[in-house]
Tab-separated table of C-alpha atoms in Angstrom:
chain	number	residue	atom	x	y	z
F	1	UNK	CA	0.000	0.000	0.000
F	2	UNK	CA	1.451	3.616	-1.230
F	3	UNK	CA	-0.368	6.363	0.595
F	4	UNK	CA	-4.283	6.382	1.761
F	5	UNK	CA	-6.337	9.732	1.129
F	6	UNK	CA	-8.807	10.785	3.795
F	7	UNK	CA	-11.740	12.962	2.601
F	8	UNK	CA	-13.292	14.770	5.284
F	9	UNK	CA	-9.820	14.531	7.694
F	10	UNK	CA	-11.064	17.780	9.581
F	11	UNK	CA	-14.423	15.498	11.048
F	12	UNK	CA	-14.804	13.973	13.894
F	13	UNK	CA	-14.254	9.940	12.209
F	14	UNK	CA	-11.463	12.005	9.960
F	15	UNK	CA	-9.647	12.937	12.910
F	16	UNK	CA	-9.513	9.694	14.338
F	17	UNK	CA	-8.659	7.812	11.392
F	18	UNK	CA	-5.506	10.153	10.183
F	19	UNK	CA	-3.985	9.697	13.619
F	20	UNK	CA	-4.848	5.583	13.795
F	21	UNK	CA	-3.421	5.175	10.229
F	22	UNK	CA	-0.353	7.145	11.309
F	23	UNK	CA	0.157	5.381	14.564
F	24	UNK	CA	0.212	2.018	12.556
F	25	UNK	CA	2.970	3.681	10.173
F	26	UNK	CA	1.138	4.090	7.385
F	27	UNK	CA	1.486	6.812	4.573
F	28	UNK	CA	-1.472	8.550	5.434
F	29	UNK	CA	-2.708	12.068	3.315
F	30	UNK	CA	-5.294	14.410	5.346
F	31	UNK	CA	-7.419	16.336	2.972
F	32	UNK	CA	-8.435	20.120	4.073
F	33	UNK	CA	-9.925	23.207	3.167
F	34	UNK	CA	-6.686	24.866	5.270
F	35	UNK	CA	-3.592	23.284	4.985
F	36	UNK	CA	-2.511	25.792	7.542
F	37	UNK	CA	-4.747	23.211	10.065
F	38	UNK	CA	-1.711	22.019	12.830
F	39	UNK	CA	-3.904	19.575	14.743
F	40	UNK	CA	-2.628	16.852	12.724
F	41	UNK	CA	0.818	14.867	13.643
F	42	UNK	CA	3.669	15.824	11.860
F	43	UNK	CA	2.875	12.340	10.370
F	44	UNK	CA	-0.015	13.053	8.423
F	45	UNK	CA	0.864	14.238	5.131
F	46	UNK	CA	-1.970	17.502	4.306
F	47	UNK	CA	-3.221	18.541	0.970
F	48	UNK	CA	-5.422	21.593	0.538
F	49	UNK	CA	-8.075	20.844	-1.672
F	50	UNK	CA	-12.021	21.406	-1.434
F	51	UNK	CA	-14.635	19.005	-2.843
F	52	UNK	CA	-16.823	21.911	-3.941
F	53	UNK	CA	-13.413	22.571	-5.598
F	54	UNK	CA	-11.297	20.334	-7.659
F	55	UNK	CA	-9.938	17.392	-5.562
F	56	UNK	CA	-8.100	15.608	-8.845
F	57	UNK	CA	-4.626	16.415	-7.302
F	58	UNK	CA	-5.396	15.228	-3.816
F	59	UNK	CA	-4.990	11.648	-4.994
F	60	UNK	CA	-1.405	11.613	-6.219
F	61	UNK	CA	0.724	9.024	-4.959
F	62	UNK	CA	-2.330	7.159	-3.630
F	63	UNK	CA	-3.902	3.801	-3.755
F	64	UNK	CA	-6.819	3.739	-1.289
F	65	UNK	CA	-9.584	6.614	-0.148
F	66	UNK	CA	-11.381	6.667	2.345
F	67	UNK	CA	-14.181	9.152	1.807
F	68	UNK	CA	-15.628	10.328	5.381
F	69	UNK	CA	-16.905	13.775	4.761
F	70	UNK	CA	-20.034	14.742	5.585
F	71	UNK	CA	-22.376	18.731	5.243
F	72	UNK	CA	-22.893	18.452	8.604
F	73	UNK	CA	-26.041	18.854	11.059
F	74	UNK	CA	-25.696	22.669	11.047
F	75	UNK	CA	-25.674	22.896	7.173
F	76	UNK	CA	-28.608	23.074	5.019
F	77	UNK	CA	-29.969	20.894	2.574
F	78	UNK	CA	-27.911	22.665	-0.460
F	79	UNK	CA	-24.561	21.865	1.523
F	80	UNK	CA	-25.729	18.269	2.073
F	81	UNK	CA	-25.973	17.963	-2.009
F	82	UNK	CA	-23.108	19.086	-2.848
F	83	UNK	CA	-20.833	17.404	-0.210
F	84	UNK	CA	-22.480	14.151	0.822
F	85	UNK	CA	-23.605	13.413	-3.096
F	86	UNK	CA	-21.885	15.738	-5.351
F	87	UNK	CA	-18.914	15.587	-3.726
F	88	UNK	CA	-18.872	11.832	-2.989
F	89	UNK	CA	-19.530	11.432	-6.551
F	90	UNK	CA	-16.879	13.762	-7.972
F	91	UNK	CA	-14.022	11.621	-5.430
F	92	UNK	CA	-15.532	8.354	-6.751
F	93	UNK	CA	-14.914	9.787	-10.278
F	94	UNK	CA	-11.263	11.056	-9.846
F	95	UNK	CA	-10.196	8.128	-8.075
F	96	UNK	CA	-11.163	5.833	-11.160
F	97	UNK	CA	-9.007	8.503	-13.392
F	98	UNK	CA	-6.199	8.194	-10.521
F	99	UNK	CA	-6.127	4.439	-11.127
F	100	UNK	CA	-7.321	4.367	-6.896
F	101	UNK	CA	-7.251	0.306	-5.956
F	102	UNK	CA	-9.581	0.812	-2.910
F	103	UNK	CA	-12.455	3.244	-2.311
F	104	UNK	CA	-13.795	2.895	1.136
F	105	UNK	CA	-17.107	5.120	1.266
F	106	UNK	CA	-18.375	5.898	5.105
F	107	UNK	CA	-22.023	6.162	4.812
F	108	UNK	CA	-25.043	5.598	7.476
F	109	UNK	CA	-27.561	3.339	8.838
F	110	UNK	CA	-30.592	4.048	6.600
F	111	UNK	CA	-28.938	5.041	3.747
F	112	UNK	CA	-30.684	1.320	1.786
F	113	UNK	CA	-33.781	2.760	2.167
F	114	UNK	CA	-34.518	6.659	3.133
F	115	UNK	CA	-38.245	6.507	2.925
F	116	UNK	CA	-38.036	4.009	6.262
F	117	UNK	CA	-35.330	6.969	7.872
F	118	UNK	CA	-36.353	9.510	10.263
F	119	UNK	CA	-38.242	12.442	8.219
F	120	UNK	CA	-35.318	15.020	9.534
F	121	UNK	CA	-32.637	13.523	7.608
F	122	UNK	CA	-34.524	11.772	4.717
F	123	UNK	CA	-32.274	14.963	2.381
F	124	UNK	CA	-29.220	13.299	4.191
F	125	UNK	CA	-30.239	9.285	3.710
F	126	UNK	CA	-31.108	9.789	0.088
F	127	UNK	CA	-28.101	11.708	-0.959
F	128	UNK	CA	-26.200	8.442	0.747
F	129	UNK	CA	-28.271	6.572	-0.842
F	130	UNK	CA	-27.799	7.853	-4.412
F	131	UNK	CA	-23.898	8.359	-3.917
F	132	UNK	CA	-23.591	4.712	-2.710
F	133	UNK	CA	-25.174	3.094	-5.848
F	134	UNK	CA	-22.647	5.374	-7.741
F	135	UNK	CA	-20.271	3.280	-5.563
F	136	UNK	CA	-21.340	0.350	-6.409
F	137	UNK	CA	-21.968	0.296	-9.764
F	138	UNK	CA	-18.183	0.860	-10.317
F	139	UNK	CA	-17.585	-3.225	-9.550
F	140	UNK	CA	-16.907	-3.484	-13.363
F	141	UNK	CA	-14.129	-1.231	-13.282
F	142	UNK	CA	-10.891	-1.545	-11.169
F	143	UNK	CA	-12.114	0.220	-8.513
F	144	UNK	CA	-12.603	-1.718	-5.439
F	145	UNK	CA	-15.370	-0.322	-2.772
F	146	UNK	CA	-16.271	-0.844	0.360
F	147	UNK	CA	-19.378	0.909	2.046
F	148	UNK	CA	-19.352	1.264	6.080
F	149	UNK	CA	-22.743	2.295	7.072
F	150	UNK	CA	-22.796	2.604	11.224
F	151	UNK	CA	-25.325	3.714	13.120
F	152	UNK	CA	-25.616	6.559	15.379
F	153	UNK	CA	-22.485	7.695	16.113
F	154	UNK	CA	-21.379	8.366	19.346
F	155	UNK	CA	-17.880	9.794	21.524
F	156	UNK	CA	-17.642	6.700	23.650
F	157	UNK	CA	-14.170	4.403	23.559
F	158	UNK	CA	-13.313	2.092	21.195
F	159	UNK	CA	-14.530	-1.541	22.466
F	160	UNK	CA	-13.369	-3.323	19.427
F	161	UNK	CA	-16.738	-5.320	19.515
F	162	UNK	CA	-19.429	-4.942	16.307
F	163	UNK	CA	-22.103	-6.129	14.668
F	164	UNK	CA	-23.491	-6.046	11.016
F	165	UNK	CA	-27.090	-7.011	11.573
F	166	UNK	CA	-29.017	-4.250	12.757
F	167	UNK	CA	-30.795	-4.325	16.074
F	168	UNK	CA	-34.397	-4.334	16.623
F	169	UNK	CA	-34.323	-1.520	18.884
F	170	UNK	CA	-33.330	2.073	17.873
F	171	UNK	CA	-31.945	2.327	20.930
F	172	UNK	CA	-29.020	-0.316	20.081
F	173	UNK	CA	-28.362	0.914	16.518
F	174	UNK	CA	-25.225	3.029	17.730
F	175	UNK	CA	-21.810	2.809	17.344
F	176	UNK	CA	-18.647	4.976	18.190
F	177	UNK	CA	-16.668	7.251	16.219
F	178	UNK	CA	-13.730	5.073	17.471
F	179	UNK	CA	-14.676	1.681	16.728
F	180	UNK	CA	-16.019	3.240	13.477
F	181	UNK	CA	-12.555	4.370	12.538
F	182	UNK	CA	-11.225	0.722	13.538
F	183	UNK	CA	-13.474	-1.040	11.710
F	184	UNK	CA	-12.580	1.586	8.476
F	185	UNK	CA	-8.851	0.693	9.283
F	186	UNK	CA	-9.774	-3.174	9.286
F	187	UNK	CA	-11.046	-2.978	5.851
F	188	UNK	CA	-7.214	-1.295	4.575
F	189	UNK	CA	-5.266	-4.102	2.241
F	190	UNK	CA	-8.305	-6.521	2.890
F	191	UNK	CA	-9.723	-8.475	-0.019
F	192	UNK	CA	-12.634	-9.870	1.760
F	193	UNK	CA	-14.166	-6.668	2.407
F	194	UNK	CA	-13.875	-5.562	-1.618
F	195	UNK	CA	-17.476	-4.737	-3.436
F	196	UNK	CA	-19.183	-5.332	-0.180
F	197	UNK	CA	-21.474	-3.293	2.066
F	198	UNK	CA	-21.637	-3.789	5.876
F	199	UNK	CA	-23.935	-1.822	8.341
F	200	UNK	CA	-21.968	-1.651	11.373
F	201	UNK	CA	-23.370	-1.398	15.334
F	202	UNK	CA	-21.782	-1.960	18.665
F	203	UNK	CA	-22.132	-6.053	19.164
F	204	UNK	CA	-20.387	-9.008	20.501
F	205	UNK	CA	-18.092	-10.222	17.976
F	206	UNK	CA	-14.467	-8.631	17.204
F	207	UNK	CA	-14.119	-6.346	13.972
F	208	UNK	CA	-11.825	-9.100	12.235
F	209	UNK	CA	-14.645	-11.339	12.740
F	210	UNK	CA	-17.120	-9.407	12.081
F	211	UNK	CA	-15.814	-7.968	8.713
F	212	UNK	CA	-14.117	-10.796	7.934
């Protein structure tokens, strides 16, 4: 593996992941609207670059993304377009022209099917929704995928323990940021997790397991 490219470095998942990646010695490349941001390790490699912007030249030297940007809850609905679909779409894009060997897409519980979501973030679900199928229907080129949808995402400490099948109650369908980021770094130089979706929740079984 050659470098990995987060998209959306400066969130909260982002955050985690560039300093996880780095910890494990990995080339890792942070992605921001300021490269002038010094909360990351000297480590992390930063590129300035903006996905209502283009992003092409973010990808040098890369072979895996990891696309974990989001609008945000304090954004409207336009921001939501243009980052969580337009934007997802224009990375999936330039990492086929980049020859990219992995894209790993964060997404979210619900994202399947929006009309069953929670009315205040149907906008949200179906611009998942929409930017996963792009995803997906890249399996015929050499662009590998891997969509992570977890639940409700919470600050709580990595326990290491998942699940893929969603719970019955809403109350269970949560997962940290932290064993979100884990399970994201699982799926790095893995060929069993290649062209498949998982939903991800906190559970019993270990990530490896889990994931396979």
């Amino acid at each position: 593996m050659n470098k990995i490219l987060v998209i959306g470095a400066n969130g909260k998942i982002g955050r985690i992941l560039c300093t996880k990646i780095a910890e494990r010695g990995l080339a890792c490349k942070a992605m921001l609207r300021d490269i002038h941001n010094t909360d990351f390790s000297p480590e992390v490699e930063r590129v300035e670059a903006d996905l209502e912007g283009d992003i092409s030249h973010a990808m040098k030297d890369c072979d895996c993304v990891i696309f974990s940007a989001g609008s945000g809850a304090q954004t409207g609905f336009d921001k939501t377009l243009l980052i969580d679909l337009w934007g997802a779409k224009k990375a999936i894009d330039c990492a086929k022209d980049n020859n990219i060997k992995h894209f790993i897409m964060v997404s979210s519980r619900g994202a399947d099917n929006p009309d069953n979501g929670p009315q205040r973030i149907k906008p949200y679900l179906v611009a998942k929704y929409f930017a996963d199928d792009y995803l997906q229907k890249q399996q015929g080129s050499k662009l590998n995928y891997t969509i992570l949808r977890p639940g409700r995402l919470t600050d709580s400490k990595a326990c290491g323990l998942v699940r893929t099948d969603r719970p019955a109650s809403q109350e269970l369908q949560q997962i940290s940021r932290a064993d979100t980021a884990d399970a994201i770094i699982h799926c790095l130089n893995n060929h069993k997790v290649h062209n498949k979706v998982f939903e991800l929740f906190e559970g019993d079984r270990p990530i490896s397991e889990a994931l396979g």
